[in-house]
Short mmCIF file of C-alpha atoms and ligand atoms in Angstrom, two decimals:
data_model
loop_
_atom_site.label_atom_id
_atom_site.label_comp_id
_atom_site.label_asym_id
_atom_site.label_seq_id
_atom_site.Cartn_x
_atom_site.Cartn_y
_atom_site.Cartn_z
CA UNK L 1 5.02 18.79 10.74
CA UNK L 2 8.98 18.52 11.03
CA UNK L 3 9.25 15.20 12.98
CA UNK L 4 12.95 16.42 14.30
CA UNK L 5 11.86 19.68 15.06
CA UNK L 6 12.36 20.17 18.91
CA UNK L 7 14.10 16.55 19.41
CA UNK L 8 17.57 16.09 20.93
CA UNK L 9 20.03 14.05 19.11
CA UNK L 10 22.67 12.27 20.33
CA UNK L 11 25.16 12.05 17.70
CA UNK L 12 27.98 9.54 17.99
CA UNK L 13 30.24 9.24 15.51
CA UNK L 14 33.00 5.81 15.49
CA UNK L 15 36.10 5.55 13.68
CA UNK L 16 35.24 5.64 9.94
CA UNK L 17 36.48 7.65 6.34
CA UNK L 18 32.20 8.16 6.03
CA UNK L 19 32.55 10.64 9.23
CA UNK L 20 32.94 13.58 6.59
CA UNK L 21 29.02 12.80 5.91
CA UNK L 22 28.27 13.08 9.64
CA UNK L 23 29.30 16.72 9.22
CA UNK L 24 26.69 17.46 6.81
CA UNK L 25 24.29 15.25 9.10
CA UNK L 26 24.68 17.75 11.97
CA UNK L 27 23.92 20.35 10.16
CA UNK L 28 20.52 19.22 8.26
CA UNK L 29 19.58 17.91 11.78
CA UNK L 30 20.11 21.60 13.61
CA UNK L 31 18.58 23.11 10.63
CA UNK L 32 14.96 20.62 10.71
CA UNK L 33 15.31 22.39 14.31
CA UNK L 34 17.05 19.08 16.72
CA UNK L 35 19.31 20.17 18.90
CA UNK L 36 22.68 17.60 18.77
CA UNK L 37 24.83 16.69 21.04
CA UNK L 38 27.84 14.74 19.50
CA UNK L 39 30.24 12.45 21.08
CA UNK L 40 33.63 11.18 19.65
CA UNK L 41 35.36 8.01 19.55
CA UNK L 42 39.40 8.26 19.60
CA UNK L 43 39.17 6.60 16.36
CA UNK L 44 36.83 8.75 14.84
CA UNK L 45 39.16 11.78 16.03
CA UNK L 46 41.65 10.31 13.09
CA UNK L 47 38.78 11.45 10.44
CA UNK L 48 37.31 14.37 11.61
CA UNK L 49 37.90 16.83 14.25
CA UNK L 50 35.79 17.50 17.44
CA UNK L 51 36.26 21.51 16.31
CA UNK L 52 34.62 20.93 13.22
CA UNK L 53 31.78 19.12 14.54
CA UNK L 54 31.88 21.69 18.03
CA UNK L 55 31.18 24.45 15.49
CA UNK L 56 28.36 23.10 13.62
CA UNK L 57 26.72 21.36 17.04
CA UNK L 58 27.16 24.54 18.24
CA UNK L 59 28.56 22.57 21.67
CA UNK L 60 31.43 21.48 22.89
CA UNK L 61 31.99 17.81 21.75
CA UNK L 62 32.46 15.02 24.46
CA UNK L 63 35.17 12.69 23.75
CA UNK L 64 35.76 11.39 27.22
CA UNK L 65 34.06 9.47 30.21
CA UNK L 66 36.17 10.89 32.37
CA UNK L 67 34.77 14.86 31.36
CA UNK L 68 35.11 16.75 34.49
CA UNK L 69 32.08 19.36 33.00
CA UNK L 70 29.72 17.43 34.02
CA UNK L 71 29.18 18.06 38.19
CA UNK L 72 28.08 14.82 39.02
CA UNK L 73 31.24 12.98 36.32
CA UNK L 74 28.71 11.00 34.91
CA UNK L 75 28.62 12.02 31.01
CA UNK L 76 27.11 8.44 30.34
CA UNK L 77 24.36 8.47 32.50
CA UNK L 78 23.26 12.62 31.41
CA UNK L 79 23.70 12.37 27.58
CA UNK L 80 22.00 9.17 27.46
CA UNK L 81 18.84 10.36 29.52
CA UNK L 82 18.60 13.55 27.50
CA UNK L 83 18.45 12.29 24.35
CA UNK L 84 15.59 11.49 22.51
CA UNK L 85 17.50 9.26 20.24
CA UNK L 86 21.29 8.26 20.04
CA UNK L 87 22.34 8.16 16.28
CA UNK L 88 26.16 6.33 15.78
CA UNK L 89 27.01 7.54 12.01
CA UNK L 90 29.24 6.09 10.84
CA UNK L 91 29.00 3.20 13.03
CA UNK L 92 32.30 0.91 12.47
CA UNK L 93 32.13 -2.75 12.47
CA UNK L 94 34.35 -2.77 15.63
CA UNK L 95 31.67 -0.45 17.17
CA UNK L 96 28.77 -3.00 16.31
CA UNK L 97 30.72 -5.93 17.70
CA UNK L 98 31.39 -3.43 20.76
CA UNK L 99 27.53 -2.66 21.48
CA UNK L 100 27.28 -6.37 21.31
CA UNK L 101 29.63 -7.19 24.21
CA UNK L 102 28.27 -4.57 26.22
CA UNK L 103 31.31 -2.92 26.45
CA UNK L 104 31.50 -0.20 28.49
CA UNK L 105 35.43 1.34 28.10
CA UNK L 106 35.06 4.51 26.24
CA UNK L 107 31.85 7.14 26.13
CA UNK L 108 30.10 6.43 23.77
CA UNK L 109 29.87 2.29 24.24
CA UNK L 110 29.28 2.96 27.27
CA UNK L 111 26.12 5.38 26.81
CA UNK L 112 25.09 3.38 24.56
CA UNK L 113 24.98 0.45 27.43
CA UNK L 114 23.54 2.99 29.98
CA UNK L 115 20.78 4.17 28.05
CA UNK L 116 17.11 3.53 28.72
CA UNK L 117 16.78 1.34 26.46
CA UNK L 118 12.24 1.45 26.57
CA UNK L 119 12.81 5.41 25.85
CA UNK L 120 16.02 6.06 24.10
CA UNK L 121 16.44 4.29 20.42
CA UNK L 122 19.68 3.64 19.45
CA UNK L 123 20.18 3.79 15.29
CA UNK L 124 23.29 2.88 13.10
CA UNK L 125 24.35 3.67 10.14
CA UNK L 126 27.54 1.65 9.77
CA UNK L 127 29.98 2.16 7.25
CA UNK L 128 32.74 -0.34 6.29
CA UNK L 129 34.63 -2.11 3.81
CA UNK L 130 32.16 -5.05 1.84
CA UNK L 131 34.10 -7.49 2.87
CA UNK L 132 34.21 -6.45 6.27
CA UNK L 133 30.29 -5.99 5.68
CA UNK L 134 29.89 -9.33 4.78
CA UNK L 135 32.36 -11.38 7.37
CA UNK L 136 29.56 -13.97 8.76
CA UNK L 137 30.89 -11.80 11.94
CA UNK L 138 29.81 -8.19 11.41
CA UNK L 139 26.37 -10.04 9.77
CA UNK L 140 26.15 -12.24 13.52
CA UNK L 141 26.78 -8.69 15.19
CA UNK L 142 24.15 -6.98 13.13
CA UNK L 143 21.34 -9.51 14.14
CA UNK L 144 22.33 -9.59 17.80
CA UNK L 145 22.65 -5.97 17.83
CA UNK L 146 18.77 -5.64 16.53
CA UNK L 147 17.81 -8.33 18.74
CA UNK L 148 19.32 -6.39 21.92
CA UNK L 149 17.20 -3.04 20.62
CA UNK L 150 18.87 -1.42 17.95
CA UNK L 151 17.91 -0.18 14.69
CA UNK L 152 20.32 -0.71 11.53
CA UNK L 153 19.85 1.88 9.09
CA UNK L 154 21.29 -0.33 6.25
CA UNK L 155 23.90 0.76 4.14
CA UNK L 156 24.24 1.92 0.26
CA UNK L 157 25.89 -0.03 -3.01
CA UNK L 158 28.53 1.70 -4.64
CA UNK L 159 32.30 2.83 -4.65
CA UNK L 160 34.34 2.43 -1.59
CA UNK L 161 36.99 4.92 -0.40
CA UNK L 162 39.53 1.79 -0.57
CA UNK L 163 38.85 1.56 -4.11
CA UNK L 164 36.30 -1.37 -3.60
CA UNK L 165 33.15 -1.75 -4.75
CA UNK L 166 29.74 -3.28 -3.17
CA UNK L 167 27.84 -2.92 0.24
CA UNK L 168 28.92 -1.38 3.18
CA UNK L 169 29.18 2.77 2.70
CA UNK L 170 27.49 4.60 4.66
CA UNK L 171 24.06 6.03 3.74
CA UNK L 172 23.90 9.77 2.29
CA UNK L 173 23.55 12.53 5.23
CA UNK L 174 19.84 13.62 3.88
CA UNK L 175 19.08 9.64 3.41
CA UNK L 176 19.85 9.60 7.20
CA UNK L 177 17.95 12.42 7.98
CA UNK L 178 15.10 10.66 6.31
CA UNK L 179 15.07 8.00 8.00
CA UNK L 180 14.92 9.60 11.20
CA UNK L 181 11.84 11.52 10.02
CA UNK L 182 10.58 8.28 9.17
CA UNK L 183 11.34 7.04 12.96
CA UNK L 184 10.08 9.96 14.69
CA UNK L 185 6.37 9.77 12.57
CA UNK L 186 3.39 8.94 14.60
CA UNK L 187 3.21 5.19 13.04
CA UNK L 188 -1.19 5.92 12.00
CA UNK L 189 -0.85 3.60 8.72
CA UNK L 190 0.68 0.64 10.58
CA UNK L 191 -1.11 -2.70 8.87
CA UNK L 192 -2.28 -0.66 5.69
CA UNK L 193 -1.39 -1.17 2.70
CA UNK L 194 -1.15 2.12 0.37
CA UNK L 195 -1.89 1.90 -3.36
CA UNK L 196 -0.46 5.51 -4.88
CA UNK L 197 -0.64 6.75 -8.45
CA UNK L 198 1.56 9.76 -9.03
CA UNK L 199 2.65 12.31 -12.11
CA UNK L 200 1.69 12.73 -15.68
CA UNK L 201 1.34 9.84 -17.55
CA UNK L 202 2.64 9.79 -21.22
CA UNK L 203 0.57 8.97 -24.61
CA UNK L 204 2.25 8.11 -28.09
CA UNK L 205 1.79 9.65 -30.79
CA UNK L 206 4.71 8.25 -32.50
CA UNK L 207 8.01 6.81 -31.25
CA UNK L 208 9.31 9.75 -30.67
CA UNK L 209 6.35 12.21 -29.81
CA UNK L 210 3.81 12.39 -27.51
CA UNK L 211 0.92 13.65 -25.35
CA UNK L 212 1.84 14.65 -21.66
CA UNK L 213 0.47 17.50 -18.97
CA UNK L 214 2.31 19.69 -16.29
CA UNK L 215 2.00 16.97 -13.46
CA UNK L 216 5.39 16.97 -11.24
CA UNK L 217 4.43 14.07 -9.58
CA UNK L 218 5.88 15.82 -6.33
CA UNK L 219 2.22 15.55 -4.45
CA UNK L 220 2.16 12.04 -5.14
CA UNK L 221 5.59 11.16 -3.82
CA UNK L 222 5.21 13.05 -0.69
CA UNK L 223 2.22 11.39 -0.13
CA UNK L 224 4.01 8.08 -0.34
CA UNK L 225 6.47 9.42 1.62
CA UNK L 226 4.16 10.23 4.17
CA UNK L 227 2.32 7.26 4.05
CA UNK L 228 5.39 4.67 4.77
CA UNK L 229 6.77 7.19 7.47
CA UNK L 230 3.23 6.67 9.22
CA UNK L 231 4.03 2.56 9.25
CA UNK L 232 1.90 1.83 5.86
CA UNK L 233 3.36 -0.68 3.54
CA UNK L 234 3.54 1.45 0.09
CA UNK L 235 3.47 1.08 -3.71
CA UNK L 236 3.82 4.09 -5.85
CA UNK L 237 2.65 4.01 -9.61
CA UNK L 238 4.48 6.63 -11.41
CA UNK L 239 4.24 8.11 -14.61
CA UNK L 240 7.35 10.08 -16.16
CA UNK L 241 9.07 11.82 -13.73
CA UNK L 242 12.30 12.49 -12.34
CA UNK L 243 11.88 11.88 -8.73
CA UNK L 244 13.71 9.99 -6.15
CA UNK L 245 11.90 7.16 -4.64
CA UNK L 246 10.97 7.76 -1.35
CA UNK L 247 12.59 5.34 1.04
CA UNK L 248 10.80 2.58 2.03
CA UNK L 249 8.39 3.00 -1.18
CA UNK L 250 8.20 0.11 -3.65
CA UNK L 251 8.24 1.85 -7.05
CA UNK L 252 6.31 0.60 -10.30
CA UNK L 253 7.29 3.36 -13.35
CA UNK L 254 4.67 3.01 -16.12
CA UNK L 255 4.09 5.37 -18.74
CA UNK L 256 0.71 5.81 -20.76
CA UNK L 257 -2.47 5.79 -18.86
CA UNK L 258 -3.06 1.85 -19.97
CA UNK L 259 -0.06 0.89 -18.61
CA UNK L 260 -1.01 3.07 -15.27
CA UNK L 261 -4.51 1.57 -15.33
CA UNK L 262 -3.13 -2.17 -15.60
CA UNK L 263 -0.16 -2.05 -13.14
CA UNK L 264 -3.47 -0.67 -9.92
CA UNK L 265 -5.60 -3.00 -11.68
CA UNK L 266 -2.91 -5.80 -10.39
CA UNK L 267 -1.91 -4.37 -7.13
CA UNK L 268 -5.00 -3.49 -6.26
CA UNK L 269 -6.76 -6.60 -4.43
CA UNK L 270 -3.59 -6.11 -1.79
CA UNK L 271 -4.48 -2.68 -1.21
CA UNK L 272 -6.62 -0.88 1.79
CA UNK L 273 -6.04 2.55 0.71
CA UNK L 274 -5.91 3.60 -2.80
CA UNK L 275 -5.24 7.81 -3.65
CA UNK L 276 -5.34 9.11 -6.69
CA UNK L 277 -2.74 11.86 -7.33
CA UNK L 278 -2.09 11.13 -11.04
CA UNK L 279 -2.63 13.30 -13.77
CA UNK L 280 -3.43 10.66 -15.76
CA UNK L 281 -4.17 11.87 -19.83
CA UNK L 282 -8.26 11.38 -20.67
CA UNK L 283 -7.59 10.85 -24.12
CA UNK L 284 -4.83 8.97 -26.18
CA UNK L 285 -3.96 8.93 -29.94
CA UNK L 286 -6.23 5.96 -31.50
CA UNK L 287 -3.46 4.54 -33.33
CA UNK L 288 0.05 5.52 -32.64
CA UNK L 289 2.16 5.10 -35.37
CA UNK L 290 4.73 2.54 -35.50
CA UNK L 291 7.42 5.43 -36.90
CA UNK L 292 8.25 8.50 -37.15
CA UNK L 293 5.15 10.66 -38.87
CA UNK L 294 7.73 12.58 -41.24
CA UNK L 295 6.69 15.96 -43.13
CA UNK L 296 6.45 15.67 -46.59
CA UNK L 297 6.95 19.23 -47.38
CA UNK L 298 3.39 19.39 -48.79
CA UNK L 299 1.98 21.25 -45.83
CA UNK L 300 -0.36 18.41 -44.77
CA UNK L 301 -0.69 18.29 -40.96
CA UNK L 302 -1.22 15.02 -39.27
CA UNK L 303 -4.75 14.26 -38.61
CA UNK L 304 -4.99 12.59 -34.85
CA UNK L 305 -7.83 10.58 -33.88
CA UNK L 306 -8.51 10.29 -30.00
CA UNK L 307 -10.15 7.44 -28.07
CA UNK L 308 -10.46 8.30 -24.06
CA UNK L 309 -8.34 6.12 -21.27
CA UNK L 310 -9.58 4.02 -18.39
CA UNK L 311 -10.93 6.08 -15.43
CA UNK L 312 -8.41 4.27 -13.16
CA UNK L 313 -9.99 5.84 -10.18
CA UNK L 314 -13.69 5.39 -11.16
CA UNK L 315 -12.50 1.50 -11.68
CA UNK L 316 -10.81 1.08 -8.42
CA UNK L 317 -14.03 2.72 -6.94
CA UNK L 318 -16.52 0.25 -8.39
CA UNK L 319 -14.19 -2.86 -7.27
CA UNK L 320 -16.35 -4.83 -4.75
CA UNK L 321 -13.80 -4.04 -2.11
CA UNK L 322 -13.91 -0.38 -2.49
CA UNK L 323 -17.68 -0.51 -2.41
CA UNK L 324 -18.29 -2.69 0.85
CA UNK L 325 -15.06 -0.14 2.42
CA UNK L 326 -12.42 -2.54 2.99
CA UNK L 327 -10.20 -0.69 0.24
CA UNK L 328 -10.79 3.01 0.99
CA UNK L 329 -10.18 5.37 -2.32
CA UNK L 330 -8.91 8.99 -2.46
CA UNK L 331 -9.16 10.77 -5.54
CA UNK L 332 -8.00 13.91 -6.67
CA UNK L 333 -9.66 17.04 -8.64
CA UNK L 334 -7.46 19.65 -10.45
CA UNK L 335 -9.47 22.34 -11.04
CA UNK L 336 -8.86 25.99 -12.38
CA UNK L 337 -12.09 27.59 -10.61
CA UNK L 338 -15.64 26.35 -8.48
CA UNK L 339 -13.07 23.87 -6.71
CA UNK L 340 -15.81 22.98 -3.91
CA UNK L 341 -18.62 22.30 -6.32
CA UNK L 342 -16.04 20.86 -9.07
CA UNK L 343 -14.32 18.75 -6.20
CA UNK L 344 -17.73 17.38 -4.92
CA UNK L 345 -19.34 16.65 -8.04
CA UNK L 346 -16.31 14.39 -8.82
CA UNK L 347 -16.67 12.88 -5.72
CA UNK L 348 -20.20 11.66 -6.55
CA UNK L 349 -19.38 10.67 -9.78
CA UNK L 350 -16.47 8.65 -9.67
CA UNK L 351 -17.79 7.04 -6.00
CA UNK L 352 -15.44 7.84 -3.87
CA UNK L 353 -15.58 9.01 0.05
CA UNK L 354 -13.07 11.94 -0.04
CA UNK L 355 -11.44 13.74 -2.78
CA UNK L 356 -9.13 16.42 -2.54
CA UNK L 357 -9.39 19.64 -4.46
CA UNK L 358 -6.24 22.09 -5.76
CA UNK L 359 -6.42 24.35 -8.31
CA UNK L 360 -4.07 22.95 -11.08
CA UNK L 361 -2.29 25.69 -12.24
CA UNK L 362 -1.10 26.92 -8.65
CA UNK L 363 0.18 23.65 -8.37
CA UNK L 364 1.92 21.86 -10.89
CA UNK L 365 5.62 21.53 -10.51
CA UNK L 366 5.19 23.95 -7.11
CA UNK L 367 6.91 22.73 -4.04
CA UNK L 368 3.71 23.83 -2.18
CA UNK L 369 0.50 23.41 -2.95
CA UNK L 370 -3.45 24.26 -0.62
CA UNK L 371 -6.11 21.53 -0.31
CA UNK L 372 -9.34 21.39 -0.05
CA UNK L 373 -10.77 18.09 1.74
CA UNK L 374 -14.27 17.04 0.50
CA UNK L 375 -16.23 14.05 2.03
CA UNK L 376 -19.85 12.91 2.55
CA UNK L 377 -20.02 15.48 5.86
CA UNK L 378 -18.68 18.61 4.12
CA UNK L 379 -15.32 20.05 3.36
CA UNK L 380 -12.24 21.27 5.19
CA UNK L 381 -9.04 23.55 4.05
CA UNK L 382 -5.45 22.41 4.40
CA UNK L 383 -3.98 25.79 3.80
CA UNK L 384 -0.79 26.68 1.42
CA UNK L 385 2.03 24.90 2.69
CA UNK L 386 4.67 22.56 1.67
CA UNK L 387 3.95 19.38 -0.15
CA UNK L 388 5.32 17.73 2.44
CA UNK L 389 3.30 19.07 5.06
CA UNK L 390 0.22 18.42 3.37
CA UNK L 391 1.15 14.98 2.24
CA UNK L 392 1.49 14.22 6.49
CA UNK L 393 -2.11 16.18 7.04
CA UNK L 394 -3.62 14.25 4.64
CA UNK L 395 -2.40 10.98 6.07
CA UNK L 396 -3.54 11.97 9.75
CA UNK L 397 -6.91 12.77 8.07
CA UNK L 398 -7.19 9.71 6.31
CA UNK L 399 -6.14 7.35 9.21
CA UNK L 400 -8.89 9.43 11.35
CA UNK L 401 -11.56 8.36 8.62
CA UNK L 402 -10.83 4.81 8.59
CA UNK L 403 -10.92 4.81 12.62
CA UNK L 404 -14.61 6.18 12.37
CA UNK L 405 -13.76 9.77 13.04
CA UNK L 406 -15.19 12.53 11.89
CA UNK L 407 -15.20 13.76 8.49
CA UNK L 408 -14.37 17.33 6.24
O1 C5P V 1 -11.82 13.28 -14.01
P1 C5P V 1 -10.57 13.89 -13.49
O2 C5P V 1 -9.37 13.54 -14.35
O3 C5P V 1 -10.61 15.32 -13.17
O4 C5P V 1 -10.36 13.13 -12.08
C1 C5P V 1 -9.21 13.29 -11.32
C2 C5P V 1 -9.04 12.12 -10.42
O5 C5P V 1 -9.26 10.88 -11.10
C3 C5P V 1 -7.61 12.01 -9.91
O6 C5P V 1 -7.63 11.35 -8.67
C4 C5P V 1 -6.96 11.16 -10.99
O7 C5P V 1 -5.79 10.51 -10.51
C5 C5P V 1 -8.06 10.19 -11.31
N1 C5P V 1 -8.07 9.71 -12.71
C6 C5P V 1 -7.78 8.40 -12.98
N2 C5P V 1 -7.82 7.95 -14.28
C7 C5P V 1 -8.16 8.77 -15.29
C8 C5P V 1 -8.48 10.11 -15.01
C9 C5P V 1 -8.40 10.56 -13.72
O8 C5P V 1 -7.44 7.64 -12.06
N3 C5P V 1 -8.20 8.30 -16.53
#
């Protein structure tokens, strides 16, 4: 389900201080299983060495138009028809206003130019100074450079190596590789628009105590992940967790189970799709205190009174839109035994035309996690495998069931 796995990068890297991240870049992109060919501007030869980036390639670097390895002396014309995408990290600003002249002096402008551009996509993640960022020239460049083809990875906030701070560094090496995955994915969510709830939520008892579960949220966030990768507009509704947001993911953090309920409850009508994966708490504390509950030393224990939370799911399944199918729900069932008949019955109950099964305590706060896929034509088995993986199988088998295709 690795989207690089198998694809041949092209990895040009332009004069820049970020080229130390392109080393790390290489490497996660040989290890998702690319293969990657880099070429070298003389610039970028100041910052890192074509050794260094030979060795972790695991080829010999090409620095020159004029390489003689090549039978036919055409390095432009071969590494540009090879590749299944040409990545320029970092990509200077002199590089951007290069690929927007169509200049064609030195290898890698000029593969760039020479590429077929219907087949091979050209991405960049530039990295500059923020002023050089935001010169009304680079910011010309970078529209005319999209408008001629190319894809602008967008760059991070933060310290700069001059001592500077603002836009312009270059993105993160796994941010990078990301966003290729993202590129890659078969685009089956294009147009939808993903509602996702995700991770324990949180219930006061007091303001400093509370009433959580095991939930890692991880299922949840690879499934919005996996759901912007395939094209889908996404917002993820997450309860307590430290997670990164997925890139491309709008991010709503809530805590209690009313908060959960009233932040779908609004983003809702927008939605087509809405899953499920939150553990969200059936009961809360009737009346959490406004401080501390102290111990008096008399050996009294609190008494707690309970009132249950919103269904979230079971509401978002009897909104008018979920009923007539133009907002298709997804719920989830953590059982500890009887998953099929467990997972079905919920299904029935809370209305909804697929639910997913996992027995909770083999997956909380795993990294992997098996499925089990139950709809109104039966049941199928996404067995163990990474969160990630299953988050991308579950996507394909949702976009199959709003085409009309066959069910579990
Ligand atoms: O009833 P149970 O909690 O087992 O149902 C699990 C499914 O319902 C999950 O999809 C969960 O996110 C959802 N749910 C919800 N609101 C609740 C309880 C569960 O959305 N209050």
């Amino acid at each position: 389900m690795n989207q690089l796995s198998g694809k041949h990068i092209v990895l040009g890297l332009s004069g820049g201080v970020a080229a130390f991240k392109s080393a790390e870049l290489c490497r996660r992109l040989i290890k998702a299983g690319a293969t990657v060919q880099v070429v070298m501007t003389e610039s970028a030869q100041q910052f890192m060495t074509p050794v260094t980036m030979q060795a972790l390639s695991g080829r010999p670097v090409y620095l020159s138009q004029w390489d003689t390895r090549e039978p036919n002396n055409m390095p432009h014309i071969n590494l540009s028809r090879e590749a299944d995408a040409i990545v320029i990290a970092p990509c200077s600003a002199d590089f951007i206003a290069r690929l927007v002249q169509g200049r064609a002096d030195e290898l890698l402008s000029l593969l760039c130019l020479a590429r077929p551009i219907e087949r091979v996509p050209l991405l960049l993640a530039p990295a500059m100074n923020r002023e050089m960022w935001a010169h009304p020239a680079t910011q010309r460049n970078l529209r005319q450079v999209q408008a001629d083809g190319a894809q602008v990875l967008g760059v991070a906030n933060g310290d700069q190596a001059c001592g500077e701070t603002g836009d312009g560094r270059m993105l993160e090496a796994a941010e990078i590789e990301e966003e290729l995955q993202r590129f890659f994915a078969p685009k089956l969510l294009r147009g939808q628009q993903v509602l996702v709830t995700a991770g324990p939520t949180f219930e006061a008892i007091d303001p400093v105590r509370g009433i959580t579960n095991l939930s890692s949220g991880k299922m949840g966030f690879a499934i919005a992940q996996a759901a912007s990768a395939a094209g889908a507009e996404v917002t993820l509704v997450a309860g307590p967790v430290h997670l990164p947001t997925p890139r491309g993911v709008r991010r709503i953090n809530v805590r209690s189970a009313q908060d959960m309920h009233d932040a779908v409850m609004q983003q809702a009508p927008a939605a087509t799709i809405f899953i499920a994966t939150a553990a969200v708490a059936d009961w809360r504390p009737a009346n959490a205190a406004e401080h501390k509950i102290k111990k008096d030393g008399s050996g009294q224990v609190p008494q707690l009174a309970f009132v249950e939370n919103p269904d979230i799911l079971a509401g978002v399944a009897r909104l008018p839109r979920a009923q007539s199918g133009e907002l298709y729900c997804v719920g989830f069932a953590a059982e500890s035994q009887d998953l099929l008949a467990n997972a079905d019955a919920k299904r029935r109950r809370k209305q909804v035309p697929l639910l997913v099964g996992n027995i909770g305590p083999a997956t909380f706060g795993q990294d992997d996690n098996a499925l089990l896929l139950v709809d109104e034509h039966g049941h199928r088995e996404l067995p163990r495998a990474s969160k990630q993986a299953l988050a991308q199988q579950l996507v394909q088998e949702i976009a199959a069931r709003l085409k009309g295709g066959a069910g579990a």
